[in-house]
CSV table of N, CA and C in Angstrom, one decimal:
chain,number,residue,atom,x,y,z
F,1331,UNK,N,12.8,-20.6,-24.6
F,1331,UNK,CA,11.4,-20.5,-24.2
F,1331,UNK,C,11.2,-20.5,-22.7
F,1332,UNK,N,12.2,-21.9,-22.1
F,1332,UNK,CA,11.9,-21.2,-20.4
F,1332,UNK,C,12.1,-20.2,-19.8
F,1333,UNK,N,13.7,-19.6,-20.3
F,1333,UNK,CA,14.1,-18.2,-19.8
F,1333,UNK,C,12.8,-17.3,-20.0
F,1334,UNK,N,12.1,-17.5,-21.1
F,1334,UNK,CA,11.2,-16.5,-21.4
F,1334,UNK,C,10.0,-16.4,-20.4
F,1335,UNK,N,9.6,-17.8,-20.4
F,1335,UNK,CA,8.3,-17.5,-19.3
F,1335,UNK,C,8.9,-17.4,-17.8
F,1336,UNK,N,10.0,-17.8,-17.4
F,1336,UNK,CA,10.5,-17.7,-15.9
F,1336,UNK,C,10.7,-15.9,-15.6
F,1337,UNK,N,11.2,-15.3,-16.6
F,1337,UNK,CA,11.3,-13.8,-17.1
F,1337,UNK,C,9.8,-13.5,-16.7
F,1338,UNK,N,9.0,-13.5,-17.1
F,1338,UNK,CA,7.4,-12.9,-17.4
F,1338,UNK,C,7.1,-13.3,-16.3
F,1339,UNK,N,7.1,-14.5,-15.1
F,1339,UNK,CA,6.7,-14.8,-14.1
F,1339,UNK,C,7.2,-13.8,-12.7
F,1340,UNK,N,8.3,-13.5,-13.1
F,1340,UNK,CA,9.3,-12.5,-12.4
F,1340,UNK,C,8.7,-11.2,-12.3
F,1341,UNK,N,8.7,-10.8,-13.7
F,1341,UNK,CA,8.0,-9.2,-13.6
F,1341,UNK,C,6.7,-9.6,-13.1
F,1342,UNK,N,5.9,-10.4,-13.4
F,1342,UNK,CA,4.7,-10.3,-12.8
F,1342,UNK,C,4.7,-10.2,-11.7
F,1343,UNK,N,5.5,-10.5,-10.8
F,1343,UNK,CA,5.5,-11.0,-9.4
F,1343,UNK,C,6.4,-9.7,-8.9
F,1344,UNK,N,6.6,-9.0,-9.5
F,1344,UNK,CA,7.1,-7.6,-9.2
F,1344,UNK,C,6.3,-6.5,-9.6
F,1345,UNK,N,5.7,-6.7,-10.3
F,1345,UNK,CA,4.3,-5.7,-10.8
F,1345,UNK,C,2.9,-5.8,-9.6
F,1346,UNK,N,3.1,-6.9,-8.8
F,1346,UNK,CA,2.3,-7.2,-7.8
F,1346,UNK,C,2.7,-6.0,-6.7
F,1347,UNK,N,3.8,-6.6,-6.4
F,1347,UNK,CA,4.2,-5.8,-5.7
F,1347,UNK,C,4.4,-4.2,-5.3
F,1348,UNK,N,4.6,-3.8,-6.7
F,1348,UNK,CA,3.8,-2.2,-6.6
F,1348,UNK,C,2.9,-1.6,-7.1
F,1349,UNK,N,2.0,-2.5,-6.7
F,1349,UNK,CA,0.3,-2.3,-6.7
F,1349,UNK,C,0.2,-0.9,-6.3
F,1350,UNK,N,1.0,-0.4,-4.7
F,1350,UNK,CA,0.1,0.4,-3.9
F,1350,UNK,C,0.9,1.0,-3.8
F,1351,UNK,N,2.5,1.1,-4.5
F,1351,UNK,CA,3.5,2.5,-4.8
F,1351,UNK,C,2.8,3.5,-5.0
F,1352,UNK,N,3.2,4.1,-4.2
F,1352,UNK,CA,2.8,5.9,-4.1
F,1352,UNK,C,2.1,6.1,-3.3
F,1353,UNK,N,1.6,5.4,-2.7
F,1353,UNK,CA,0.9,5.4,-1.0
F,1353,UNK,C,1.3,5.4,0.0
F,1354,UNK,N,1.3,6.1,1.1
F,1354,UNK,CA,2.2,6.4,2.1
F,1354,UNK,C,1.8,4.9,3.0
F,1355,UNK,N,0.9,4.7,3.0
F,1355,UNK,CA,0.2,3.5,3.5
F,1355,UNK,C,1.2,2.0,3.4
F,1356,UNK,N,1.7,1.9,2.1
F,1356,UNK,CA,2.5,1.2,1.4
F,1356,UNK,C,3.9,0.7,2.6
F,1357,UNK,N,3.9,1.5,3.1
F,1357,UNK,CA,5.0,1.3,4.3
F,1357,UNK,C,4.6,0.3,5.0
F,1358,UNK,N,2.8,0.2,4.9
F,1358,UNK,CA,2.7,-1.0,6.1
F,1358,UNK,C,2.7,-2.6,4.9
F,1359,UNK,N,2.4,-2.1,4.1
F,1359,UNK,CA,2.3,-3.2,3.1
F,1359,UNK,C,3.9,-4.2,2.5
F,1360,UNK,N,4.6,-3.3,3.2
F,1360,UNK,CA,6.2,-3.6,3.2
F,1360,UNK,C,6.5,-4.3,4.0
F,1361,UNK,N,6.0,-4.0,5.4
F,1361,UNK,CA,6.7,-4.3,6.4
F,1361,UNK,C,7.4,-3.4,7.5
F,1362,UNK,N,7.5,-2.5,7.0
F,1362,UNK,CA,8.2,-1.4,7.7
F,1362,UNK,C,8.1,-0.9,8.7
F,1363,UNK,N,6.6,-1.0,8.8
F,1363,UNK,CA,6.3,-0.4,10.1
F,1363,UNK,C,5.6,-1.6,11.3
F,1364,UNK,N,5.0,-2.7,11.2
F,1364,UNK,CA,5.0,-3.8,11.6
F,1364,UNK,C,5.6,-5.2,11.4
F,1365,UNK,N,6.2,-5.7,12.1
F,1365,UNK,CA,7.0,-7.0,11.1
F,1365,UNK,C,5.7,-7.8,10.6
F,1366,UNK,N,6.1,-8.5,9.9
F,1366,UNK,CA,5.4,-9.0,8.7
F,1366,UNK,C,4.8,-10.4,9.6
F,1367,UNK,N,5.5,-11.2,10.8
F,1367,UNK,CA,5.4,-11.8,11.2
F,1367,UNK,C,4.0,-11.8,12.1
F,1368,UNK,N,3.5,-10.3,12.7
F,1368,UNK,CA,2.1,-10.2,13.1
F,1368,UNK,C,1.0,-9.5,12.2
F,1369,UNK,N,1.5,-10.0,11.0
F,1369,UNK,CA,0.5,-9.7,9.8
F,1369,UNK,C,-0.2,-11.2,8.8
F,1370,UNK,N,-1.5,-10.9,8.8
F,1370,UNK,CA,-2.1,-11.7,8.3
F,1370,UNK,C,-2.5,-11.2,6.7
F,1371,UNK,N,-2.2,-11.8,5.5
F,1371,UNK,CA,-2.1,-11.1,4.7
F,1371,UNK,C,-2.8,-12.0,3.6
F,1372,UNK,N,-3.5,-11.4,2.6
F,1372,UNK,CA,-4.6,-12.0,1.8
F,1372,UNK,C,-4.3,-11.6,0.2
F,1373,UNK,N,-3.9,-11.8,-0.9
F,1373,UNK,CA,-3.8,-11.1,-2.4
F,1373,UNK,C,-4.9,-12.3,-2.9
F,1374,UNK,N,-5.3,-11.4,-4.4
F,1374,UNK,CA,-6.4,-12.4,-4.6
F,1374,UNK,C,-6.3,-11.5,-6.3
F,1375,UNK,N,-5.9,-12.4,-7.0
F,1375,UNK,CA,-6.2,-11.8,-8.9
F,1375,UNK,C,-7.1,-12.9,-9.5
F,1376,UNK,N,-7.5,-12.7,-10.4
F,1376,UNK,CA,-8.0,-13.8,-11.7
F,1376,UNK,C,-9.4,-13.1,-11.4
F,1377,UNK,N,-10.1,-14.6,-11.9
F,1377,UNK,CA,-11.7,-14.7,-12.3
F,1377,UNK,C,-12.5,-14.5,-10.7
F,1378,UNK,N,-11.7,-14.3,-9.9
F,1378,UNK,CA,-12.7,-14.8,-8.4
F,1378,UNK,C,-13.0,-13.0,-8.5
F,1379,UNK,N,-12.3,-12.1,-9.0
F,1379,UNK,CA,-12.8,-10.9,-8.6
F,1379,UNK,C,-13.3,-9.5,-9.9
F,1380,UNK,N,-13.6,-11.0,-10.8
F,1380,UNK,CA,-13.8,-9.9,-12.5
F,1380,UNK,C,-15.6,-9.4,-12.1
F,1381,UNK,N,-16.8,-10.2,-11.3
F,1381,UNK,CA,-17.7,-9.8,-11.0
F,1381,UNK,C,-18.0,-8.8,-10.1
F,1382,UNK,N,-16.7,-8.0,-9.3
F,1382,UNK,CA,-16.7,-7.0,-8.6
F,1382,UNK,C,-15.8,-5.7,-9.2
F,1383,UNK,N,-15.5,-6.4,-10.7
F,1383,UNK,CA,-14.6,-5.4,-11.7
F,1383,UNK,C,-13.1,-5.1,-11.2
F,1384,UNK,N,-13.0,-5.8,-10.4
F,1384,UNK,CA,-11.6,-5.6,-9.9
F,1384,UNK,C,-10.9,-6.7,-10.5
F,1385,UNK,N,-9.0,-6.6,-10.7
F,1385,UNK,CA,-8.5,-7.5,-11.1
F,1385,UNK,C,-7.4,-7.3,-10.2
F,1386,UNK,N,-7.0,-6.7,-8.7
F,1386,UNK,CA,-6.4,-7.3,-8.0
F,1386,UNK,C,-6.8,-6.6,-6.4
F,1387,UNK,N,-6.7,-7.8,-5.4
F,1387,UNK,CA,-7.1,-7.3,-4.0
F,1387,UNK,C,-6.1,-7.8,-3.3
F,1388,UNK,N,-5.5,-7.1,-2.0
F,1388,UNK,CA,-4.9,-7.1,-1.0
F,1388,UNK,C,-5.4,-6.8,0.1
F,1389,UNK,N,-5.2,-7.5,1.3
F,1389,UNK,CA,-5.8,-7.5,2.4
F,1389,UNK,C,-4.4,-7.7,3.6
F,1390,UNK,N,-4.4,-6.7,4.5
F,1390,UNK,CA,-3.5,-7.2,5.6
F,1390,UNK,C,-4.4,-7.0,7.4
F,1391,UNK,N,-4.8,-8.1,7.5
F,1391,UNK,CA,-5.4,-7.7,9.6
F,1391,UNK,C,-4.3,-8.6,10.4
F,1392,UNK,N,-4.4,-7.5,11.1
F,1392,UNK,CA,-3.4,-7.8,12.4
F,1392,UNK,C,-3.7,-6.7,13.4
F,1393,UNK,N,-2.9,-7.1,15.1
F,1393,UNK,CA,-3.9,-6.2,16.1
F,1393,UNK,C,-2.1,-5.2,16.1
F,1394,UNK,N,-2.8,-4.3,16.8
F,1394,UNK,CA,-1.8,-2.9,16.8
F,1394,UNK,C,-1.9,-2.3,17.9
F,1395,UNK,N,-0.7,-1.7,18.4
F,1395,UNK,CA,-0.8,-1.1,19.9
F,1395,UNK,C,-1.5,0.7,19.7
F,1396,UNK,N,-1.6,1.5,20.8
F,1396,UNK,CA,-2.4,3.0,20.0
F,1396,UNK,C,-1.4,3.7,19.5
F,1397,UNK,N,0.6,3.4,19.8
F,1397,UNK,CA,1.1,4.3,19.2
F,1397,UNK,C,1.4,3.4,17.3
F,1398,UNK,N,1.2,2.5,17.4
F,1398,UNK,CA,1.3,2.2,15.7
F,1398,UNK,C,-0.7,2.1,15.0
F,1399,UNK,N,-1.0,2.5,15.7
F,1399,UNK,CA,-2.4,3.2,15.3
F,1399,UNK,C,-2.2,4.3,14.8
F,1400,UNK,N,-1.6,5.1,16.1
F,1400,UNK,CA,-1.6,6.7,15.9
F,1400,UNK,C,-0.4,6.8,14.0
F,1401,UNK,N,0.6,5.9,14.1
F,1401,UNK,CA,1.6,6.1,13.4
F,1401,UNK,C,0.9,5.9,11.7
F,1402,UNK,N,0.1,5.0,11.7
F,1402,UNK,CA,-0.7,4.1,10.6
F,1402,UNK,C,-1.5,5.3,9.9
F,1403,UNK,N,-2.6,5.9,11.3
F,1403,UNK,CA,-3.3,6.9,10.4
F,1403,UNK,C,-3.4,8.3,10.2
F,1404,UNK,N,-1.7,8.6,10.8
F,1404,UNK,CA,-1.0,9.5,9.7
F,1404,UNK,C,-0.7,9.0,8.8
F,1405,UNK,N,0.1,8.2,8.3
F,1405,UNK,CA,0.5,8.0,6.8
F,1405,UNK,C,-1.1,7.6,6.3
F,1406,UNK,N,-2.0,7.4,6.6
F,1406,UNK,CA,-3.6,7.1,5.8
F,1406,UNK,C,-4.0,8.8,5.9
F,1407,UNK,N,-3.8,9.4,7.0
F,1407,UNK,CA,-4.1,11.1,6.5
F,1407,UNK,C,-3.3,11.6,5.4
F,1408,UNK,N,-2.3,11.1,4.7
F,1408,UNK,CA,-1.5,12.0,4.0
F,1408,UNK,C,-1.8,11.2,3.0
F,1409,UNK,N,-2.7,10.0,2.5
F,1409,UNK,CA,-3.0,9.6,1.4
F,1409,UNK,C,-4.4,10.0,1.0
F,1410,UNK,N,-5.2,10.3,2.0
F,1410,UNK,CA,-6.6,11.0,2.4
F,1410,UNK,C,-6.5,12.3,0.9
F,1411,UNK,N,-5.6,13.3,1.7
F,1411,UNK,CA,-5.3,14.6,0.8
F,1411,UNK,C,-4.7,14.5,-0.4
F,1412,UNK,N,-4.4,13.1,-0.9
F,1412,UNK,CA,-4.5,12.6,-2.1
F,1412,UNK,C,-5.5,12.2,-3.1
F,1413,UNK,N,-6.4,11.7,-2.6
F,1413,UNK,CA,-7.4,11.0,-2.7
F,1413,UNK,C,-8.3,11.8,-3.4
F,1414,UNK,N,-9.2,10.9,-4.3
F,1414,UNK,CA,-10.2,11.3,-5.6
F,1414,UNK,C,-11.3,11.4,-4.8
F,1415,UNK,N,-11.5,10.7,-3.8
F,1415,UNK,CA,-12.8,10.7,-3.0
F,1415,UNK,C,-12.6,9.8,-1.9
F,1416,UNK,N,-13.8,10.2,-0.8
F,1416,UNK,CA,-13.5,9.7,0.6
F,1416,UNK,C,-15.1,9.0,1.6
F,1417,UNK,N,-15.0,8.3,1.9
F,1417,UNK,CA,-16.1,7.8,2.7
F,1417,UNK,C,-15.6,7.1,4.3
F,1418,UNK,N,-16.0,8.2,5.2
F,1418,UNK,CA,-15.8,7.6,6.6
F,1418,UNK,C,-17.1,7.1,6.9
F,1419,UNK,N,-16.7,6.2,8.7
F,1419,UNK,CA,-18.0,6.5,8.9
F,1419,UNK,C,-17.2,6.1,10.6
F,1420,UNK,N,-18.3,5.6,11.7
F,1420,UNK,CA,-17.9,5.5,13.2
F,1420,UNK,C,-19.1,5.0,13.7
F,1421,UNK,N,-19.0,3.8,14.6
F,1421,UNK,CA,-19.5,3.1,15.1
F,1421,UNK,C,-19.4,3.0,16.4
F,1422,UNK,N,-20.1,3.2,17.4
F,1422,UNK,CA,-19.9,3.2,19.0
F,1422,UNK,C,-20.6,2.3,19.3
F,1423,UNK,N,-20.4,0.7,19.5
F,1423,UNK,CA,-21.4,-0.4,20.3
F,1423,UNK,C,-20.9,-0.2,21.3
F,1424,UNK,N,-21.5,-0.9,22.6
F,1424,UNK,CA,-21.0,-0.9,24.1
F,1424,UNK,C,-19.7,-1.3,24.1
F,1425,UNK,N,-18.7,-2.4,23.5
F,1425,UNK,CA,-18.0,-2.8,23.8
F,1425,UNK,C,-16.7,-2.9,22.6
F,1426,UNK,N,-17.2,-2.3,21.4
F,1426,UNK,CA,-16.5,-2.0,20.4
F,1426,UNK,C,-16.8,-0.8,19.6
F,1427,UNK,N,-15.3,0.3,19.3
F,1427,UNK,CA,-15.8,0.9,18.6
F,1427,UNK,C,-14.7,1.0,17.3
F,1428,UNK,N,-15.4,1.3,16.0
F,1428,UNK,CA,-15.1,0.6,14.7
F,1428,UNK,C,-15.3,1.7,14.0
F,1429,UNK,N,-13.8,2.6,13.6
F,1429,UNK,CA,-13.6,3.6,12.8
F,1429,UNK,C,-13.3,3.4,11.4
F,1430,UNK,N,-13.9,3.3,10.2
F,1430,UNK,CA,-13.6,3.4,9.0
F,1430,UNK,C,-13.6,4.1,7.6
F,1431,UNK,N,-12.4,4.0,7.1
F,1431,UNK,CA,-12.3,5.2,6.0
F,1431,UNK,C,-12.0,4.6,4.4
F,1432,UNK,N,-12.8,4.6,3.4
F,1432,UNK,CA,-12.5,4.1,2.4
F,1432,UNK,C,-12.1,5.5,1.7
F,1433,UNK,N,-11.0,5.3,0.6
F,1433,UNK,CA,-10.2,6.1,-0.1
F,1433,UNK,C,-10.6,5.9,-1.9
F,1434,UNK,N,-11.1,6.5,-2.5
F,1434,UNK,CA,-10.3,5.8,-3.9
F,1434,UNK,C,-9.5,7.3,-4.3
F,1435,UNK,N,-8.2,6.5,-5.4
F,1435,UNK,CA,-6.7,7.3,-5.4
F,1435,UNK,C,-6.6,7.4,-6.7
F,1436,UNK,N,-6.0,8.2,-7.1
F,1436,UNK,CA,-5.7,8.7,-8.3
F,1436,UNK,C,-5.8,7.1,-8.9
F,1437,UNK,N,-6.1,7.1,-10.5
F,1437,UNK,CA,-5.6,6.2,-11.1
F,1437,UNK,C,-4.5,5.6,-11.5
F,1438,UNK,N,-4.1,4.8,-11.8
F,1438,UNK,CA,-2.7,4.4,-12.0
F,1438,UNK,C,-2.6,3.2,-12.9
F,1439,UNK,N,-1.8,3.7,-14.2
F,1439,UNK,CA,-1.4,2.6,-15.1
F,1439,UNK,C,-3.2,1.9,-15.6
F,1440,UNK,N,-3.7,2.9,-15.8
F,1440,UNK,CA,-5.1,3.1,-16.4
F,1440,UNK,C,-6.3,1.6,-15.4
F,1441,UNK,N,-6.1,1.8,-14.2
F,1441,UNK,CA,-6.6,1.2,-13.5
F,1441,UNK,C,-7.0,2.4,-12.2
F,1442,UNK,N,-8.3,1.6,-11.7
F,1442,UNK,CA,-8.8,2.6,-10.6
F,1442,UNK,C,-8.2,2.0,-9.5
F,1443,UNK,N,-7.8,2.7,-8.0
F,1443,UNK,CA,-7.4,2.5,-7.2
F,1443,UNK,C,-8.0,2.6,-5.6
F,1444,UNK,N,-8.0,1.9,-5.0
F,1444,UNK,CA,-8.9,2.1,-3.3
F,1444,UNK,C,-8.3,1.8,-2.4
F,1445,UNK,N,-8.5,2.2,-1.4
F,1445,UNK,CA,-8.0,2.0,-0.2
F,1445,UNK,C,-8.8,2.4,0.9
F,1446,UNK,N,-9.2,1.0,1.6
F,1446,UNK,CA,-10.0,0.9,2.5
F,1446,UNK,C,-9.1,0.3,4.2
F,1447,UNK,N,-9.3,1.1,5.0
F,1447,UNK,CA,-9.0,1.2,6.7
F,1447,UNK,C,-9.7,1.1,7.3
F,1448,UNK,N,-9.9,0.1,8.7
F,1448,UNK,CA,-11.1,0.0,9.4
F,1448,UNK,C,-9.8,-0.5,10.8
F,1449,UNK,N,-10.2,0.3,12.1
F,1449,UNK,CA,-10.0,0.0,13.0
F,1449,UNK,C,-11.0,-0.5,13.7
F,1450,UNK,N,-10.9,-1.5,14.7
F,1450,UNK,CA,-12.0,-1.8,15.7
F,1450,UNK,C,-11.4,-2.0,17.1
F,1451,UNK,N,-11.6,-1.3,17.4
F,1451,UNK,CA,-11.4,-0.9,19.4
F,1451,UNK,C,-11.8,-1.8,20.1
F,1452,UNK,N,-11.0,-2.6,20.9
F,1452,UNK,CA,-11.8,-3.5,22.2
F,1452,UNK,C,-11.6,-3.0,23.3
F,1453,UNK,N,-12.8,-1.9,23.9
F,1453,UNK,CA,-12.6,-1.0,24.8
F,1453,UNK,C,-12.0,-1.7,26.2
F,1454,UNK,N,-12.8,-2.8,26.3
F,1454,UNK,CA,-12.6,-3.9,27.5
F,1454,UNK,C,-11.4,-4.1,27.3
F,1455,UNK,N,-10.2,-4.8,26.3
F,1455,UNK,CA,-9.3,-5.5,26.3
F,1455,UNK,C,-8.4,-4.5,25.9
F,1456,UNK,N,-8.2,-3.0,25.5
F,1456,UNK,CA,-7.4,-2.2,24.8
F,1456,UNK,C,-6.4,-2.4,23.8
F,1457,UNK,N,-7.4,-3.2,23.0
F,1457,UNK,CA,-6.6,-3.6,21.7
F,1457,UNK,C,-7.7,-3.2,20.1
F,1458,UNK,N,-6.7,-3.2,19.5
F,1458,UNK,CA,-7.2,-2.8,18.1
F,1458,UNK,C,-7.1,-3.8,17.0
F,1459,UNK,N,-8.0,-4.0,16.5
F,1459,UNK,CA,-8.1,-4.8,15.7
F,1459,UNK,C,-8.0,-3.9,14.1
F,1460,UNK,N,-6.7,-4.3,13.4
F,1460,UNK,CA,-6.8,-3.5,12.1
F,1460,UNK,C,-6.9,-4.4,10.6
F,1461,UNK,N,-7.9,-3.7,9.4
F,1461,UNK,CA,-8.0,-4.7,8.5
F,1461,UNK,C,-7.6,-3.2,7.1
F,1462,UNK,N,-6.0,-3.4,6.7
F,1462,UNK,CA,-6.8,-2.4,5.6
F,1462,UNK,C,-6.5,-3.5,4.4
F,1463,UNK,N,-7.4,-2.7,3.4
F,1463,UNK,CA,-7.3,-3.5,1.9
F,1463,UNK,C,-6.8,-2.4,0.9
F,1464,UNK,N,-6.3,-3.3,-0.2
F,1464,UNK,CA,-6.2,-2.1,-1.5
F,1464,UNK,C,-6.5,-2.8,-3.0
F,1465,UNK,N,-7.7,-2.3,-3.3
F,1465,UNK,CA,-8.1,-2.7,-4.4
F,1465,UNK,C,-7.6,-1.7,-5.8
F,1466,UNK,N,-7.8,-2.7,-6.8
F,1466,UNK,CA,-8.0,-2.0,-8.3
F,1466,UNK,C,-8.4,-2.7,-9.6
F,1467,UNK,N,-8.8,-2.0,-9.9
F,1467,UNK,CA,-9.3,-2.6,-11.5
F,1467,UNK,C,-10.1,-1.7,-12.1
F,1468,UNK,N,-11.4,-2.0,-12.8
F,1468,UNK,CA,-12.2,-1.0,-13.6
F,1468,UNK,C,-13.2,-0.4,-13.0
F,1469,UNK,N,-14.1,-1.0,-11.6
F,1469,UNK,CA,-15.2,0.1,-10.9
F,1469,UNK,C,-14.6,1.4,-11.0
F,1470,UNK,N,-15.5,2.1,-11.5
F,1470,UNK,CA,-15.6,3.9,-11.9
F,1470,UNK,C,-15.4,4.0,-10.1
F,1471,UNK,N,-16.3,4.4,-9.6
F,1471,UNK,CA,-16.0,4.8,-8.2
F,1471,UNK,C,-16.4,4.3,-6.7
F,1472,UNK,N,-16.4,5.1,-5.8
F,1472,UNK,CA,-16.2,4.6,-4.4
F,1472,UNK,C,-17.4,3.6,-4.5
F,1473,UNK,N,-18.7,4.5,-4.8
F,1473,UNK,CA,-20.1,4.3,-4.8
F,1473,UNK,C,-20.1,3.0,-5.2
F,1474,UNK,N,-19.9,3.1,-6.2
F,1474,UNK,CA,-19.9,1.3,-7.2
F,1474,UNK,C,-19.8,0.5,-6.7
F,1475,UNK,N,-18.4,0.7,-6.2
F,1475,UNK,CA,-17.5,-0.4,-5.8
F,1475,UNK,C,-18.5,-0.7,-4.0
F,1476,UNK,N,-18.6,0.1,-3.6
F,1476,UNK,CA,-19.9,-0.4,-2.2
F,1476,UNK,C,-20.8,-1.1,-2.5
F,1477,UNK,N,-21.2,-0.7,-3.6
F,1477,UNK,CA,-22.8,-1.3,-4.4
F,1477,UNK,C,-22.3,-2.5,-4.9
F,1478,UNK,N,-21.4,-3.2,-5.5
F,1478,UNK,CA,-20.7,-4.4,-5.8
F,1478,UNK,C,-20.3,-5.1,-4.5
F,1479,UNK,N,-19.9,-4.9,-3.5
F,1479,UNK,CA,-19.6,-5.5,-2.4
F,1479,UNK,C,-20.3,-5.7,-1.7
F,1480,UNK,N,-21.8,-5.4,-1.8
F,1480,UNK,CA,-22.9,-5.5,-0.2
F,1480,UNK,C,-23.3,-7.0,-1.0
Protein backbone atom coordinates (compact mmCIF):
# COMPACT_ATOMS: atom_id res chain seq x y z
CA UNK A 1 0.00 0.00 0.00
CA UNK A 2 2.93 2.56 0.59
CA UNK A 3 4.79 1.56 -2.56
CA UNK A 4 1.40 2.38 -4.10
CA UNK A 5 0.72 5.82 -2.93
CA UNK A 6 4.66 6.89 -3.02
CA UNK A 7 4.11 5.53 -6.90
CA UNK A 8 0.96 7.87 -7.56
CA UNK A 9 2.75 10.83 -5.73
CA UNK A 10 5.65 10.38 -8.22
CA UNK A 11 3.65 10.43 -11.37
CA UNK A 12 1.79 13.13 -10.14
CA UNK A 13 4.65 15.15 -9.58
CA UNK A 14 5.79 14.33 -13.12
CA UNK A 15 2.54 14.99 -14.80
CA UNK A 16 3.02 18.54 -13.25
CA UNK A 17 5.82 18.91 -14.86
CA UNK A 18 4.67 18.50 -18.42
CA UNK A 19 1.98 20.74 -18.09
CA UNK A 20 3.47 23.04 -20.86
CA UNK A 21 5.27 20.09 -23.07
CA UNK A 22 4.98 21.11 -26.46
CA UNK A 23 5.59 24.76 -25.95
CA UNK A 24 8.52 26.22 -27.17
CA UNK A 25 8.28 28.56 -24.17
CA UNK A 26 8.68 25.41 -21.97
CA UNK A 27 12.50 25.94 -22.38
CA UNK A 28 12.09 28.78 -19.92
CA UNK A 29 10.02 26.72 -17.60
CA UNK A 30 13.02 24.27 -17.50
CA UNK A 31 15.51 26.37 -16.94
CA UNK A 32 17.30 26.37 -19.94
CA UNK A 33 17.35 29.43 -20.94
CA UNK A 34 17.65 31.32 -17.47
CA UNK A 35 19.05 29.65 -14.46
CA UNK A 36 16.41 28.86 -12.21
CA UNK A 37 18.24 30.73 -9.58
CA UNK A 38 16.93 34.33 -11.00
CA UNK A 39 13.51 32.94 -11.30
CA UNK A 40 10.68 33.46 -9.06
CA UNK A 41 8.36 30.75 -9.54
CA UNK A 42 4.62 30.27 -8.41
CA UNK A 43 2.33 26.55 -9.18
CA UNK A 44 -0.95 26.62 -7.63
CA UNK A 45 -3.70 23.22 -8.08
CA UNK A 46 -6.73 22.34 -5.91
CA UNK A 47 -9.81 24.26 -4.74
CA UNK A 48 -7.99 27.88 -4.72
CA UNK A 49 -8.48 27.92 -8.62
CA UNK A 50 -11.88 25.59 -9.42
CA UNK A 51 -13.82 29.29 -9.33
CA UNK A 52 -11.71 30.48 -12.30
CA UNK A 53 -12.27 26.86 -13.85
CA UNK A 54 -8.89 26.17 -13.90
CA UNK A 55 -7.12 23.17 -12.22
CA UNK A 56 -3.50 24.15 -12.60
CA UNK A 57 -1.47 27.59 -12.70
CA UNK A 58 2.23 28.42 -13.13
CA UNK A 59 3.79 31.51 -12.82
CA UNK A 60 7.60 32.44 -13.43
CA UNK A 61 8.89 36.66 -12.91
CA UNK A 62 12.25 37.46 -13.06
CA UNK A 63 14.14 40.52 -14.72
CA UNK A 64 16.00 39.76 -18.21
CA UNK A 65 18.63 41.44 -20.09
CA UNK A 66 17.19 42.64 -24.13
CA UNK A 67 19.21 39.73 -25.64
CA UNK A 68 17.19 36.98 -23.41
CA UNK A 69 14.08 39.14 -24.16
CA UNK A 70 14.83 39.04 -27.72
CA UNK A 71 15.66 35.10 -27.22
CA UNK A 72 12.17 34.51 -24.98
CA UNK A 73 9.90 36.07 -27.63
CA UNK A 74 11.04 34.10 -30.30
CA UNK A 75 10.31 30.93 -28.81
CA UNK A 76 6.68 32.88 -27.63
CA UNK A 77 6.47 33.75 -31.66
CA UNK A 78 6.71 30.17 -32.57
CA UNK A 79 3.98 29.16 -30.01
CA UNK A 80 1.88 32.28 -31.27
CA UNK A 81 1.55 30.37 -34.79
CA UNK A 82 0.39 27.60 -32.80
CA UNK A 83 -2.08 29.02 -31.04
CA UNK A 84 -6.12 28.75 -31.00
CA UNK A 85 -6.37 32.37 -30.31
CA UNK A 86 -4.42 35.52 -29.44
CA UNK A 87 -4.84 38.78 -27.44
CA UNK A 88 -1.94 41.51 -27.40
CA UNK A 89 -2.03 44.69 -26.22
CA UNK A 90 0.92 47.87 -25.40
CA UNK A 91 1.14 50.26 -23.03
CA UNK A 92 3.46 53.42 -23.17
CA UNK A 93 3.39 55.37 -19.54
CA UNK A 94 6.27 57.91 -19.19
CA UNK A 95 8.44 55.72 -17.55
CA UNK A 96 7.28 52.14 -18.29
CA UNK A 97 6.42 50.47 -21.16
CA UNK A 98 4.33 47.01 -20.77
CA UNK A 99 4.04 44.61 -23.80
CA UNK A 100 1.47 41.80 -23.41
CA UNK A 101 0.37 38.69 -25.19
CA UNK A 102 -2.02 36.17 -23.99
CA UNK A 103 -2.06 32.77 -26.08
CA UNK A 104 -4.69 29.93 -25.60
CA UNK A 105 -3.08 26.44 -27.30
CA UNK A 106 -4.38 23.67 -28.56
CA UNK A 107 -5.92 21.44 -26.04
CA UNK A 108 -4.28 18.84 -24.40
CA UNK A 109 -5.21 15.71 -22.58
CA UNK A 110 -8.90 17.13 -22.72
CA UNK A 111 -7.90 20.30 -20.84
CA UNK A 112 -7.76 23.97 -22.29
CA UNK A 113 -4.45 25.53 -22.33
CA UNK A 114 -2.98 29.43 -22.00
CA UNK A 115 -0.25 31.17 -22.05
CA UNK A 116 0.14 34.51 -20.90
CA UNK A 117 3.55 36.99 -21.49
CA UNK A 118 3.95 40.39 -20.18
CA UNK A 119 7.15 42.38 -20.40
CA UNK A 120 7.52 45.66 -18.57
CA UNK A 121 10.37 48.08 -19.67
CA UNK A 122 12.05 50.43 -17.11
CA UNK A 123 13.05 52.96 -19.73
CA UNK A 124 15.00 54.93 -16.91
CA UNK A 125 16.84 51.81 -15.50
CA UNK A 126 17.03 49.51 -18.84
CA UNK A 127 15.66 46.64 -17.39
CA UNK A 128 12.78 44.31 -17.96
CA UNK A 129 10.65 43.04 -15.81
CA UNK A 130 9.15 39.56 -17.14
CA UNK A 131 6.02 37.61 -15.75
CA UNK A 132 4.79 34.70 -17.94
CA UNK A 133 2.00 32.23 -16.66
CA UNK A 134 0.52 28.91 -18.00
CA UNK A 135 -2.76 28.08 -17.24
CA UNK A 136 -5.33 25.04 -17.76
CA UNK A 137 -8.37 23.55 -16.99
CA UNK A 138 -12.06 23.89 -18.32
CA UNK A 139 -12.57 27.91 -19.32
CA UNK A 140 -13.73 27.46 -23.05
CA UNK A 141 -11.73 30.54 -24.11
CA UNK A 142 -9.35 33.48 -24.00
CA UNK A 143 -12.47 35.79 -23.46
CA UNK A 144 -13.75 33.81 -20.40
CA UNK A 145 -10.88 33.27 -18.89
CA UNK A 146 -10.30 37.50 -18.90
CA UNK A 147 -13.83 37.77 -17.67
CA UNK A 148 -13.02 35.32 -14.70
CA UNK A 149 -9.80 37.10 -13.81
CA UNK A 150 -10.91 40.91 -13.63
Amino acid sequence: MRKTIIMLLLLAATLTGWAQTGLHIDQLFQGRIIPQERIMETRVRGKTLQKYQLSYYRSLRLNVTHQEAGQLRALLGKDAEQSIDMNTSRKNPHRWDTWTCKLQMPSQNGKNRYLCYQEQWDKEHEQCELTVIYMEGAVESLEKLEELLR
